[in-house]
PDB file of C-alpha atoms in Angstrom:
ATOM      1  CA  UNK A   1       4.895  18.406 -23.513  1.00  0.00           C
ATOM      2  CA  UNK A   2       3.312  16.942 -20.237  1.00  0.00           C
ATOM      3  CA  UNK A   3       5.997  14.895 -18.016  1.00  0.00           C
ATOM      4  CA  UNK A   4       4.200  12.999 -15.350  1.00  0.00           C
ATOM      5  CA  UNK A   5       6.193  11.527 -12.329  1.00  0.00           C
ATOM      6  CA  UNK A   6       4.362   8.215 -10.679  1.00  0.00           C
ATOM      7  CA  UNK A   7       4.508   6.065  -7.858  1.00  0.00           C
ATOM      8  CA  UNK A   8       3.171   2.464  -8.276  1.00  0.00           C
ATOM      9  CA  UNK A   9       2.497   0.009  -5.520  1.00  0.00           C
ATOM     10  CA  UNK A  10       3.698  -3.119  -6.198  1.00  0.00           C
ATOM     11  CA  UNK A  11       1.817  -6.873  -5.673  1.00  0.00           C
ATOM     12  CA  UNK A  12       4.898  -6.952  -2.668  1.00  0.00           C
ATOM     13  CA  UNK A  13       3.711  -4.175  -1.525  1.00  0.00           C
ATOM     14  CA  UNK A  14       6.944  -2.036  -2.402  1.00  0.00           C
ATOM     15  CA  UNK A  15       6.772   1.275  -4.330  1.00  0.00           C
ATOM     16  CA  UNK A  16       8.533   1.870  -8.116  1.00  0.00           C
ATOM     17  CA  UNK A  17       9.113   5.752  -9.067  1.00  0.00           C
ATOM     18  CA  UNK A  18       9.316   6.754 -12.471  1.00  0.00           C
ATOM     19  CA  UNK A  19       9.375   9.709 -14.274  1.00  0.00           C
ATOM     20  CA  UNK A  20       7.751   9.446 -18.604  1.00  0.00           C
ATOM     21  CA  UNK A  21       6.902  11.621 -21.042  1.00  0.00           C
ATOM     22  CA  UNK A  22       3.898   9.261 -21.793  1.00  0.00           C
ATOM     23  CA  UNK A  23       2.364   7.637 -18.739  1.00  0.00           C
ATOM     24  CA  UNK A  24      -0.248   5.114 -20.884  1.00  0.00           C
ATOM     25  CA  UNK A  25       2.818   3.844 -22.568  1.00  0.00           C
ATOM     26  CA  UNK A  26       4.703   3.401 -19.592  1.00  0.00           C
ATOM     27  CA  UNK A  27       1.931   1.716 -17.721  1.00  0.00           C
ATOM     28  CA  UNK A  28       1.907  -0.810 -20.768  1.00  0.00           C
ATOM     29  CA  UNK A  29       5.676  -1.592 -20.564  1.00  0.00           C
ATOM     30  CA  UNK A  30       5.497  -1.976 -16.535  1.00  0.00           C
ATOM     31  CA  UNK A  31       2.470  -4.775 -17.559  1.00  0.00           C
ATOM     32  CA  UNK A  32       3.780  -6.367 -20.390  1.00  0.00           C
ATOM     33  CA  UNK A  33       7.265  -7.180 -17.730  1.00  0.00           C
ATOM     34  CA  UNK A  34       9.166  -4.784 -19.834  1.00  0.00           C
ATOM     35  CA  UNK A  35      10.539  -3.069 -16.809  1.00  0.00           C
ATOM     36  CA  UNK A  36      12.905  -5.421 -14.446  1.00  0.00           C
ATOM     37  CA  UNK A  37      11.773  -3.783 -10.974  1.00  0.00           C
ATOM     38  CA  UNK A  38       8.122  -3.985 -11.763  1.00  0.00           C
ATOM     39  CA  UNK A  39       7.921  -7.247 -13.735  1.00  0.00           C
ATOM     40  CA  UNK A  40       8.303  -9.607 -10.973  1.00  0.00           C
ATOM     41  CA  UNK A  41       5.757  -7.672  -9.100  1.00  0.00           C
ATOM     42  CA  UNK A  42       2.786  -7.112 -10.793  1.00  0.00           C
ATOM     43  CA  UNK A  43      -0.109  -6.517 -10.472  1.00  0.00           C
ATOM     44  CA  UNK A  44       0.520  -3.402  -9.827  1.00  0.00           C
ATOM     45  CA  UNK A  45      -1.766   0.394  -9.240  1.00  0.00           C
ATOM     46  CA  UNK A  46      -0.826   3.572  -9.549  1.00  0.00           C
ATOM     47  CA  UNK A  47      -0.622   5.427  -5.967  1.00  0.00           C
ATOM     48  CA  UNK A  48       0.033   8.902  -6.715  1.00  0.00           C
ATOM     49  CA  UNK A  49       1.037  10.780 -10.051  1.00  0.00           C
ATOM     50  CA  UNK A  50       2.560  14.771 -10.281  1.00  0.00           C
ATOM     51  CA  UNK A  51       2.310  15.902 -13.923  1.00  0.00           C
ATOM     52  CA  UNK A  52       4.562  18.939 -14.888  1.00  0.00           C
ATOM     53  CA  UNK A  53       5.261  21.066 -17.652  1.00  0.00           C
ATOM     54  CA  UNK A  54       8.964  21.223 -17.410  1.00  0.00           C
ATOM     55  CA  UNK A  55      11.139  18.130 -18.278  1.00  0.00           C
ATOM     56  CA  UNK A  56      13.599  19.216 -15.410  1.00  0.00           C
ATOM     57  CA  UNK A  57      11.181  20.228 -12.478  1.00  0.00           C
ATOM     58  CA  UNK A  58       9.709  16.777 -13.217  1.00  0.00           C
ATOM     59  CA  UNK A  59      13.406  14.483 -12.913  1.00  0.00           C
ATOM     60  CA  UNK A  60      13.937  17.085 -10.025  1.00  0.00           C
ATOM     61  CA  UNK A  61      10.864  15.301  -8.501  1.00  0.00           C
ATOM     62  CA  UNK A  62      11.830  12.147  -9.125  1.00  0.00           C
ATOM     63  CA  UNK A  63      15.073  12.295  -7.964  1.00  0.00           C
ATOM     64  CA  UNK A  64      13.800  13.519  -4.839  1.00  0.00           C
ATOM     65  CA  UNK A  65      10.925  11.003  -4.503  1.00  0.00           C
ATOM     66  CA  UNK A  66      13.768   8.453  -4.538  1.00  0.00           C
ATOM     67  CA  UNK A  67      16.173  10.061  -1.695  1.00  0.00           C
ATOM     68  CA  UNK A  68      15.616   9.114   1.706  1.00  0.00           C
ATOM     69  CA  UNK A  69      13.646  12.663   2.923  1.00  0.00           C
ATOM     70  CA  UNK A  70      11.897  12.100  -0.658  1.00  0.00           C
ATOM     71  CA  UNK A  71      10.976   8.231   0.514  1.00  0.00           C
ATOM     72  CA  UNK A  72       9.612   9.756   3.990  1.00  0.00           C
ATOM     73  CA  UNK A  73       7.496  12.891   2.365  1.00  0.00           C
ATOM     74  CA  UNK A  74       5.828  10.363  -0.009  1.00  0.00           C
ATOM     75  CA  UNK A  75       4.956   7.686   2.781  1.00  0.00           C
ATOM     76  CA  UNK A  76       3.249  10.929   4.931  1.00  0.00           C
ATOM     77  CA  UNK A  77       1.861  12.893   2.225  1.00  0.00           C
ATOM     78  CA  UNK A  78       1.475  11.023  -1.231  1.00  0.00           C
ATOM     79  CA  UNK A  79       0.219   7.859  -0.776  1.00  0.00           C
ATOM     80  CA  UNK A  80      -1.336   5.996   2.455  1.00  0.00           C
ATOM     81  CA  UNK A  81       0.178   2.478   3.341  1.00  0.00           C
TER      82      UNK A  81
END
């Protein structure tokens, strides 16, 4: 299975990172306002997306993408603002 971890730039201009199994899904929940960050938000485009192999690696990711050294590397390196 393909895990793919995204970063989506917000209407606000603020950034939601997520980690799914099934990004197309996931893209329809954020748009339908199934998803309580991203529903008051929207519309909303994908910035950057990893895609992994390994279920772990990929909430690994994520979890980093949300610390604060995680935050910075994305700002510099992932997406432009």
């Amino acid at each position: 299975m393909i895990w793919t971890v995204y970063i989506l730039k917000c209407a606000d201009n603020t950034y939601y990172v997520g980690c799914t199994g099934d990004l197309e899904e996931r893209l329809i929940r954020h748009r339908r306002r199934e998803v309580k960050y991203t529903s008051s938000r929207l519309p909303l485009e994908i910035a950057h997306q990893s895609v992994f192999t390994d279920k772990f690696k990929a909430f690994e990711f994520e979890i980093y993408l949300k610390s604060g050294s995680g935050r910075a590397f994305a700002k510099k390196r992932l997406y432009s603002i």
